[in-house]
Coordinates of C-alpha atoms in Angstrom, one line a residue:
Chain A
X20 CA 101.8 146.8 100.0
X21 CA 104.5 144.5 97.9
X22 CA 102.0 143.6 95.7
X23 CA 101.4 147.5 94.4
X24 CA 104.9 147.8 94.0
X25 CA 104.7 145.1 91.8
X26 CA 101.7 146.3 89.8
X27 CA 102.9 149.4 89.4
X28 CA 107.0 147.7 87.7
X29 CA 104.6 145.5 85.4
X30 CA 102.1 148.1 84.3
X31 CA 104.9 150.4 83.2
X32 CA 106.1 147.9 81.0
X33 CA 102.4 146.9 79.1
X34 CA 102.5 150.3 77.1
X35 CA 104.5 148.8 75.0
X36 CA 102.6 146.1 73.7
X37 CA 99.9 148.4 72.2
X38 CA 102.1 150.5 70.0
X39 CA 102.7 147.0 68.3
X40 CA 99.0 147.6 67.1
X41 CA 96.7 144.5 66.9
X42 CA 97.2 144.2 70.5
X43 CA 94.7 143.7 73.5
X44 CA 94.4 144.2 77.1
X45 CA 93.0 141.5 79.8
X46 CA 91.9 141.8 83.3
X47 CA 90.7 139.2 85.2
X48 CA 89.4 138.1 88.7
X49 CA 91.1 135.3 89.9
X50 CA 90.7 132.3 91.9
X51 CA 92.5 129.9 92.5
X52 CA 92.5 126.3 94.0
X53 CA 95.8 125.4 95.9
X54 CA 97.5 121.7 95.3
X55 CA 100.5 119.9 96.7
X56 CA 102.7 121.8 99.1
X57 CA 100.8 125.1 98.6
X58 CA 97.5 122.8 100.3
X59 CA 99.7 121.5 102.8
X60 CA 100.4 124.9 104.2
X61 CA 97.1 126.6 103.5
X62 CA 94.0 124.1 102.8
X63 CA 91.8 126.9 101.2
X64 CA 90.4 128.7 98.5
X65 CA 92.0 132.2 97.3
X66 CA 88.9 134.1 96.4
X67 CA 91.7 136.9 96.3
X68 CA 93.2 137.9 93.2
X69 CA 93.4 139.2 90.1
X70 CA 95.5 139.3 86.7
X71 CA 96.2 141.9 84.2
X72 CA 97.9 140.9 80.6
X73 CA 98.0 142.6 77.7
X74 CA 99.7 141.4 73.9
X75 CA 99.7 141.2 70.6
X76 CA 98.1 138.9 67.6
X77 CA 101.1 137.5 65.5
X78 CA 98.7 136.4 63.0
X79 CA 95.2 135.1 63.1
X80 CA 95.8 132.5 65.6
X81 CA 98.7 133.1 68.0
X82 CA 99.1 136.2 70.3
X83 CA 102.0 136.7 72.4
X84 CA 102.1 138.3 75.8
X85 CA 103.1 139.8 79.3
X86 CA 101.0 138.7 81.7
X87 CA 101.0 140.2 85.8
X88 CA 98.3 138.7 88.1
X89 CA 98.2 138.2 92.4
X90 CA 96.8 135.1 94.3
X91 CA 96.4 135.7 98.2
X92 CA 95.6 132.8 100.0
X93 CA 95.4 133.2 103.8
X94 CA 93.5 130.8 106.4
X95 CA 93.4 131.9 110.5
X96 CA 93.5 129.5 113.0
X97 CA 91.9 129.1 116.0
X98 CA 93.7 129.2 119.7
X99 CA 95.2 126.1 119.7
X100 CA 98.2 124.1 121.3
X101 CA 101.4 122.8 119.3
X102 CA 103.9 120.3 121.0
X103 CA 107.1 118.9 119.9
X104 CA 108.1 122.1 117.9
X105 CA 110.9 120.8 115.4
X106 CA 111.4 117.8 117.6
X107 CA 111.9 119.7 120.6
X108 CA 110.6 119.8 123.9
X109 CA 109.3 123.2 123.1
X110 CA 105.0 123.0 123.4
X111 CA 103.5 126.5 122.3
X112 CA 100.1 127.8 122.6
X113 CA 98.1 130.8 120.5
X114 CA 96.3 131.5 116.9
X115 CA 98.4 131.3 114.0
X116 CA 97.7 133.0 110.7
X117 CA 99.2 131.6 107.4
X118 CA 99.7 133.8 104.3
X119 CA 101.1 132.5 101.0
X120 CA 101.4 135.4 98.6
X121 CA 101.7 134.5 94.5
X122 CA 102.8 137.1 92.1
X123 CA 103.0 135.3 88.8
X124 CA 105.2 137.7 85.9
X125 CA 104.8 135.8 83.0
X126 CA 105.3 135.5 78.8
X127 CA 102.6 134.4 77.1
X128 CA 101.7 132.4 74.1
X129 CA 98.4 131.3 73.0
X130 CA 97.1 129.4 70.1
X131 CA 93.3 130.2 69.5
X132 CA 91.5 127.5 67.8
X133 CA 88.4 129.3 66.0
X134 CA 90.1 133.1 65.3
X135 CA 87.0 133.7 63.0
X136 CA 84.3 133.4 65.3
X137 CA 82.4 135.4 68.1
X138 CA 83.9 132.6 70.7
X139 CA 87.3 132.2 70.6
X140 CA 88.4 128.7 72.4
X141 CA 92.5 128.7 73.1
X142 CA 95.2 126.9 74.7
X143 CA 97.8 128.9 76.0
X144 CA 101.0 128.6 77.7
X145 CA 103.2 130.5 80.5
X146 CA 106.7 131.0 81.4
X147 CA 108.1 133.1 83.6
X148 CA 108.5 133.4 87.6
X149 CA 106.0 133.5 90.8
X150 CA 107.2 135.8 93.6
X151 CA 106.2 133.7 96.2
X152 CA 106.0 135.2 99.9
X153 CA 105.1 132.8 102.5
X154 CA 103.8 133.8 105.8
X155 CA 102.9 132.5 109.6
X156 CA 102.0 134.9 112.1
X157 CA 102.0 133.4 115.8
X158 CA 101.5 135.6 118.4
X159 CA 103.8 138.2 117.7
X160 CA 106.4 136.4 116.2
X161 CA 106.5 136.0 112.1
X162 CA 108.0 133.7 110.2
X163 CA 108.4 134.9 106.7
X164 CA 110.1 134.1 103.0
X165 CA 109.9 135.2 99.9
X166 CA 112.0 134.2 96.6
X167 CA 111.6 134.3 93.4
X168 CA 110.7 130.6 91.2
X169 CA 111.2 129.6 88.0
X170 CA 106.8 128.7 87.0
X171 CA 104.9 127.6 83.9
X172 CA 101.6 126.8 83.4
X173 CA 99.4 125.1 80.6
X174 CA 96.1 126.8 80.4
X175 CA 93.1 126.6 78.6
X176 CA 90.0 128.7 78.0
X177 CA 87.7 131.0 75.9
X178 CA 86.7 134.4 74.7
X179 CA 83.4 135.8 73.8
X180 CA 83.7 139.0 71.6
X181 CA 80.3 141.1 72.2
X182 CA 81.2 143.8 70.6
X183 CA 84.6 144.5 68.0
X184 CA 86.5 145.7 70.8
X185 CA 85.2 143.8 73.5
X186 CA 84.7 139.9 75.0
X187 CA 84.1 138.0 77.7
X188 CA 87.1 135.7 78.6
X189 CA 87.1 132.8 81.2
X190 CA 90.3 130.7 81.5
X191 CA 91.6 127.8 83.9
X192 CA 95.3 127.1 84.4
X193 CA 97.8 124.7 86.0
X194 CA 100.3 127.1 88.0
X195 CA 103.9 125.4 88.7
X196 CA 106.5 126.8 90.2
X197 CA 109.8 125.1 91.0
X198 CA 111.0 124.7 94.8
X199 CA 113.3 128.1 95.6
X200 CA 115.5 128.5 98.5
X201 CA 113.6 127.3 101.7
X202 CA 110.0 127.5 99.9
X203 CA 109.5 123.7 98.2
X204 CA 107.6 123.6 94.9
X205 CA 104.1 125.3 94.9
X206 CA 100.9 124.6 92.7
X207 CA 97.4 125.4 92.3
X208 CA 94.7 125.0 89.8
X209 CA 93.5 128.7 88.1
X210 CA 89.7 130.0 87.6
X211 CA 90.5 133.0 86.1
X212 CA 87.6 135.5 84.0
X213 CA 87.3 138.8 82.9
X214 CA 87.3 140.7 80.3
X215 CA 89.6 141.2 77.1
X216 CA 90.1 144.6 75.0
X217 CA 90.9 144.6 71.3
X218 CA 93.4 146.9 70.7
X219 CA 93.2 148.3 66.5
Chain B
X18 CA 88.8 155.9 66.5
X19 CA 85.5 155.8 68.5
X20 CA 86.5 152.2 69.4
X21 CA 89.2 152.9 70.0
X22 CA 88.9 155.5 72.3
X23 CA 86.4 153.2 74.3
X24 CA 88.9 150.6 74.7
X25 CA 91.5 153.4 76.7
X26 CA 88.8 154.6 78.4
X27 CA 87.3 151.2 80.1
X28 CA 91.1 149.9 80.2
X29 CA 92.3 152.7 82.4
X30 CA 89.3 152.6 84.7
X31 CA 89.7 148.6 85.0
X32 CA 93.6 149.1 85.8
X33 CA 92.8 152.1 88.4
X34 CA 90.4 150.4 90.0
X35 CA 92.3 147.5 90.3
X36 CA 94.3 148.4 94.0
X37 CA 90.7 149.1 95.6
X38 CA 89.9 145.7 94.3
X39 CA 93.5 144.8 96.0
X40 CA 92.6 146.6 98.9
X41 CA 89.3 145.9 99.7
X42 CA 89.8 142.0 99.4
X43 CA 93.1 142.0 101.9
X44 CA 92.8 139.1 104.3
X45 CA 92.6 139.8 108.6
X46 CA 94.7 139.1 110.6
X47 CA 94.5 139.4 114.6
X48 CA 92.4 141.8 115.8
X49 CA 92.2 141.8 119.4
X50 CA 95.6 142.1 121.8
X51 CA 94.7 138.9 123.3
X52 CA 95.0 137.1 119.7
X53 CA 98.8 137.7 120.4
X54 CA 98.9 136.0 123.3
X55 CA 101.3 133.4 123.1
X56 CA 102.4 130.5 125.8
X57 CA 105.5 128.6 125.7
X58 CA 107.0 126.4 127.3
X59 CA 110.4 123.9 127.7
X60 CA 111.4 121.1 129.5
X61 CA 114.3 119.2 130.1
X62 CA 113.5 115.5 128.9
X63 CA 116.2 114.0 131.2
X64 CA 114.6 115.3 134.5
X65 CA 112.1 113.1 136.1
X66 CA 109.1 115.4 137.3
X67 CA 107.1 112.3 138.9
X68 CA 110.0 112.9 141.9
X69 CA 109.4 116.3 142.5
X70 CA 106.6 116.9 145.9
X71 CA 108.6 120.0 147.1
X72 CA 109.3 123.2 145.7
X73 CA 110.2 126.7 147.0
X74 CA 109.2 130.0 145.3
X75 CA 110.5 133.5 147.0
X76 CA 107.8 136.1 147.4
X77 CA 109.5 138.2 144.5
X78 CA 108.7 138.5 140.8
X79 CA 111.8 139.7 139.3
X80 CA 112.2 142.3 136.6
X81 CA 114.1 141.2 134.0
X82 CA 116.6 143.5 132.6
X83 CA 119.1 144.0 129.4
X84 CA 122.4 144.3 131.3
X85 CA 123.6 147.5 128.8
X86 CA 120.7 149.6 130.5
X87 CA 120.2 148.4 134.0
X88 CA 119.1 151.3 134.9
X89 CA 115.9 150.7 133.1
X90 CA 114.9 147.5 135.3
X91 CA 112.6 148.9 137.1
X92 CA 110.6 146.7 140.0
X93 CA 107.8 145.0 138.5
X94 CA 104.1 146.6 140.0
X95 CA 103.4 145.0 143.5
X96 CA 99.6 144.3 142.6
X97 CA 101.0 142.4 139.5
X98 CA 103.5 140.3 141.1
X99 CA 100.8 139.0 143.5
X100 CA 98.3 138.1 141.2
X101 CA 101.5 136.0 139.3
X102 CA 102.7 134.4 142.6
X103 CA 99.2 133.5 143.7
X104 CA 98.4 132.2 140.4
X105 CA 101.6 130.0 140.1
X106 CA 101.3 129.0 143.7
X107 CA 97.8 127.8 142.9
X108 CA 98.6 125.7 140.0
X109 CA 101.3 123.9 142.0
X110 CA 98.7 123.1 144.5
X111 CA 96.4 121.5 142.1
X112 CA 99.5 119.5 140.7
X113 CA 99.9 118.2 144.7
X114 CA 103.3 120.1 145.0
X115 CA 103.8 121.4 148.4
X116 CA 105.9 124.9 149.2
X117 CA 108.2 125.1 151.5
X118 CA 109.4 128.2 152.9
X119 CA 112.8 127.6 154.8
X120 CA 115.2 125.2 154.1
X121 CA 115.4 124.4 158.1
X122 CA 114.0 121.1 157.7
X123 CA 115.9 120.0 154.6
X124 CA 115.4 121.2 150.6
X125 CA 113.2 120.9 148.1
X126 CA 113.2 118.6 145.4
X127 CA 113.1 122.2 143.1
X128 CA 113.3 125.6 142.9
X129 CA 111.4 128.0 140.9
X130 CA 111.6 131.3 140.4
X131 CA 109.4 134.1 138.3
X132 CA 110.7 136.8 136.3
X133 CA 108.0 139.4 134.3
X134 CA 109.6 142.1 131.6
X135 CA 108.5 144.6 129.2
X136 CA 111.2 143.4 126.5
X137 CA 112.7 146.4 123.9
X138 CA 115.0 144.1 122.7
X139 CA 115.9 140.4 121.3
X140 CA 118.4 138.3 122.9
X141 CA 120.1 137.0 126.2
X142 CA 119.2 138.4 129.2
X143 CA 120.0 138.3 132.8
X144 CA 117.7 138.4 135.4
X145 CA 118.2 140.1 138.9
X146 CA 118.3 136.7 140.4
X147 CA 121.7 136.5 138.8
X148 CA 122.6 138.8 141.9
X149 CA 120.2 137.3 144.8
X150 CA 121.2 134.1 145.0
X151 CA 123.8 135.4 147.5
X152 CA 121.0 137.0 149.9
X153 CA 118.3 135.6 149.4
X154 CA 117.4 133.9 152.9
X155 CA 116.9 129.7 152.4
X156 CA 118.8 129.1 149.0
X157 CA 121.8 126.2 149.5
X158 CA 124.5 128.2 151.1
X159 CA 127.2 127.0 148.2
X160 CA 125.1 129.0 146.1
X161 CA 126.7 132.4 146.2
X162 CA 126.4 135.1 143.9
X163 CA 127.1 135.1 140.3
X164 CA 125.8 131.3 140.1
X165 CA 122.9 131.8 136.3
X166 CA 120.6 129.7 135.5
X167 CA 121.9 127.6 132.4
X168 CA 119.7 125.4 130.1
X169 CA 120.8 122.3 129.3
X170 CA 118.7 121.2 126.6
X171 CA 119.3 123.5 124.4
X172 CA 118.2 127.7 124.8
X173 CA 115.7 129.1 126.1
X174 CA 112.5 130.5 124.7
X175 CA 112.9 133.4 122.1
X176 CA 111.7 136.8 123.4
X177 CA 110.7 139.9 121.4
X178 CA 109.8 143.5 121.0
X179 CA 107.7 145.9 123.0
X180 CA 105.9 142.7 124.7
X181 CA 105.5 141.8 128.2
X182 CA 106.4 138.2 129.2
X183 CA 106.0 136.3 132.9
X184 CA 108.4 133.5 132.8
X185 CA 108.3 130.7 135.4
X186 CA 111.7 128.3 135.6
X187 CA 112.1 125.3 137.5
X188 CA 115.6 125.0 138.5
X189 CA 117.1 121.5 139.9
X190 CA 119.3 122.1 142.5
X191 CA 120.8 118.3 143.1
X192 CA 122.4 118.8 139.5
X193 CA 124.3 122.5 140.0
X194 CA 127.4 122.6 138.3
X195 CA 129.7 124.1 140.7
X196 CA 132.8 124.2 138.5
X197 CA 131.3 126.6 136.2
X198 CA 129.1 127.8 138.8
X199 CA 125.9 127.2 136.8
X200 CA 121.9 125.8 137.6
X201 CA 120.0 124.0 135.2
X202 CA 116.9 125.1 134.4
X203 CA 114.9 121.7 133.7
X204 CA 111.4 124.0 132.5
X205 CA 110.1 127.3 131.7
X206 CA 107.0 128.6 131.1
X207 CA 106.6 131.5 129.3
X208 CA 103.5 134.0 128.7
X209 CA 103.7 136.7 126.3
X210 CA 101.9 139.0 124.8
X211 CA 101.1 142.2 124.3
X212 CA 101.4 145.2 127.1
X213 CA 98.3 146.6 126.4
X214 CA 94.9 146.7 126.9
X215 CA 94.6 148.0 130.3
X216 CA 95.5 146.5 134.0
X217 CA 92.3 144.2 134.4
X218 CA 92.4 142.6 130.6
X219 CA 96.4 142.3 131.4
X220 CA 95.6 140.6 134.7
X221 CA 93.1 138.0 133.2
X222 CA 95.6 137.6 130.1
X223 CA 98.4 136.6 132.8
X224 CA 96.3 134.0 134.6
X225 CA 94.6 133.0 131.5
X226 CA 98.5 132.3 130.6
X227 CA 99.9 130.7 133.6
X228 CA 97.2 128.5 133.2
X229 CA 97.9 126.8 130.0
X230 CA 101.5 127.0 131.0
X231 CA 100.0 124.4 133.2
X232 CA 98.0 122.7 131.0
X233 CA 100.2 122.2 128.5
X234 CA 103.0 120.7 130.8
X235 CA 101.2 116.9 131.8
X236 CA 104.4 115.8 132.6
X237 CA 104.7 117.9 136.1

């Protein structure tokens, strides 16, 4: 349920941003790939997630924004039979479930590179922080942190107006955050689309 | 204005729909009691199990109990503590241990004992056989009451809430401490899961366990 809490903080806050007039609103579905130390702990795929961002045009070519978005990724594992627990003699036996929980809350700045057209190309860039929770469920025992990073990502991507108010918009970023308390650095490579609405 | 109006009203149905997005893509997680099931176990890596042929193992499962509320420590159910006893005696077989039962004709190379609790709480614990050691019939006679099991490499396994838990510890009693009046435990086995599920899936959960207890300790 953390991650409604955290919806609901962001979503207060987006209001805002329309009142500054040319504005627009984003949601996306998100997927993401994870790299590095996020792989280590959890080898697969988040088909879970999605983002929400909404801004404003400074001028023709460069919006700024607040962007909120979730990536779950979670693997189950079967019944199987760990020895030497941190060096120990300890040897346990059961499934294990991993969770790794990313909330990235994040400024926004992108450049777009054809503001006249239909489709819209842009690179984009994002500072903020990820509210990682890590998870591993193990019988019934959990092991569990969560903390707060510094993050940043480069991205890259495209929008597709169909209509005034409406487009089409597909992105890919490079999520970084920086190691926090017990949880080392975490990364994973973005697939992010949806749709954008263009706020007069 | 139109437009307008069209962008509020497809914005607020994306953002409410978003949590039955969130919800309806939430990852599992276990879904059967026996998913919890979890065996552990501990040995002590200075103890050399290829010397051990002789154990002894009273006819008792022991309740385990939180010394604060003692009267809670009820006996644990006769049919279970046979089905544990006959289980762990079985396994010792297969490993080519041999029970003894009387100490007439000398000791045995260990002693185990088996403790089963439904745990409320998290930390240290005693056991009843903190008291029997005194009258039970066959232990060495220096060991009176008040002698506790003590682990020497370093804790034992962690316990938890509202589970149940069989535990299985192999004491060595050529190596008691008589100073501080102490037995070191040189391994534990420890099933535990969840209390539920009714008597027969408990029973095949418990052999199930004391099994891989087994399998999981080559070194005996």
């Amino acid at each position: 349920m953390k991650h409604l809490r955290y919806f609901a903080f962001v979503l207060a806050f987006f209001p805002g941003f329309f009142a500054l007039g040319q504005g627009y609103f984003t949601t996306t579905y998100n997927i993401a790939v994870p790299l590095g130390n996020t792989k280590d702990f959890i080898d697969k795929t988040s088909p879970r997630g999605f983002g929400i961002e909404a801004g404003a045009w400074l001028n023709d070519n460069v919006s700024l924004g607040l962007e909120f978005s979730w990536n779950g990724f979670y693997k189950e594992y079967d019944y199987d039979t760990y020895h030497n627990i941190d060096g120990s003699t300890l040897t346990l036996s059961g499934r294990m479930w991993r969770y790794t929980n990313v909330y990235p809350l994040m400024g926004v700045v992108k450049y777009y590179l054809n503001s006249d057209s239909d489709f819209e190309a842009f690179l984009g860039a994002g500072l903020g922080t990820f509210i990682i929770n890590k998870r591993t469920d193990f019988g019934l025992y959990t092991l569990e942190d969560h903390q707060w990073h510094f993050a940043m990502y480069p991205e890259v991507g495209f929008i597709y107006w169909f209509s005034d108010a409406t487009g089409f918009t597909f992105n890919t970023r490079y999520n970084w955050a920086a190691k926090s308390g017990d949880i080392d650095a975490q990364s994973n490579l973005g697939f992010n689309f949806g749709f954008v609405f263009y706020s007069f | 204005m139109t437009q307008k109006n069209n962008f509020r009203t497809w914005g607020y149905l994306l953002i409410l729909s978003l949590p039955f997005l969130l919800f309806s893509c939430y990852p599992g997680g276990p879904e059967y009691v026996e998913d919890m099931d979890l065996v552990a176990t501990k040995y002590d890596e200075t103890f050399d199990f290829s010397k051990v042929n002789t154990y002894i193992m009273p006819d008792t499962v022991m309740p385990v109990y939180d010394p604060d509320y003692s009267e809670d420590a009820d006996p644990v159910d006769a049919q279970m503590q046979k089905l544990i006893l006959d289980e762990v005696e079985k396994q010792f077989d297969q490993l080519g241990y041999e029970r003894i039962y009387d100490t007439i004709n000398g000791y045995p190379d260990v002693y185990v004992t088996l403790s089963a609790f439904t745990s409320t709480y998290v930390g240290y614990y005693y056991d009843y056989w903190y008291y029997w050691w005194g009258y039970y019939p066959y232990w060495p006679p220096y060991w009176g009451g008040g002698y506790y099991p003590y682990y020497p490499w370093g804790g034992a396994v962690v316990y938890s809430y509202t589970t149940g838990t069989v535990l299985i510890q192999m004491m060595d009693p050529n190596h008691v401490d008589m100073d501080e009046q102490k037995i070191p435990v040189v391994w534990i086995g420890a099933i535990n899961g969840l209390a539920e599920g009714g008597q027969t899936n408990i029973s095949e959960r418990i052999k199930r366990g004391i099994g891989q207890v087994f399998k999981q300790s080559d070194y005996l």
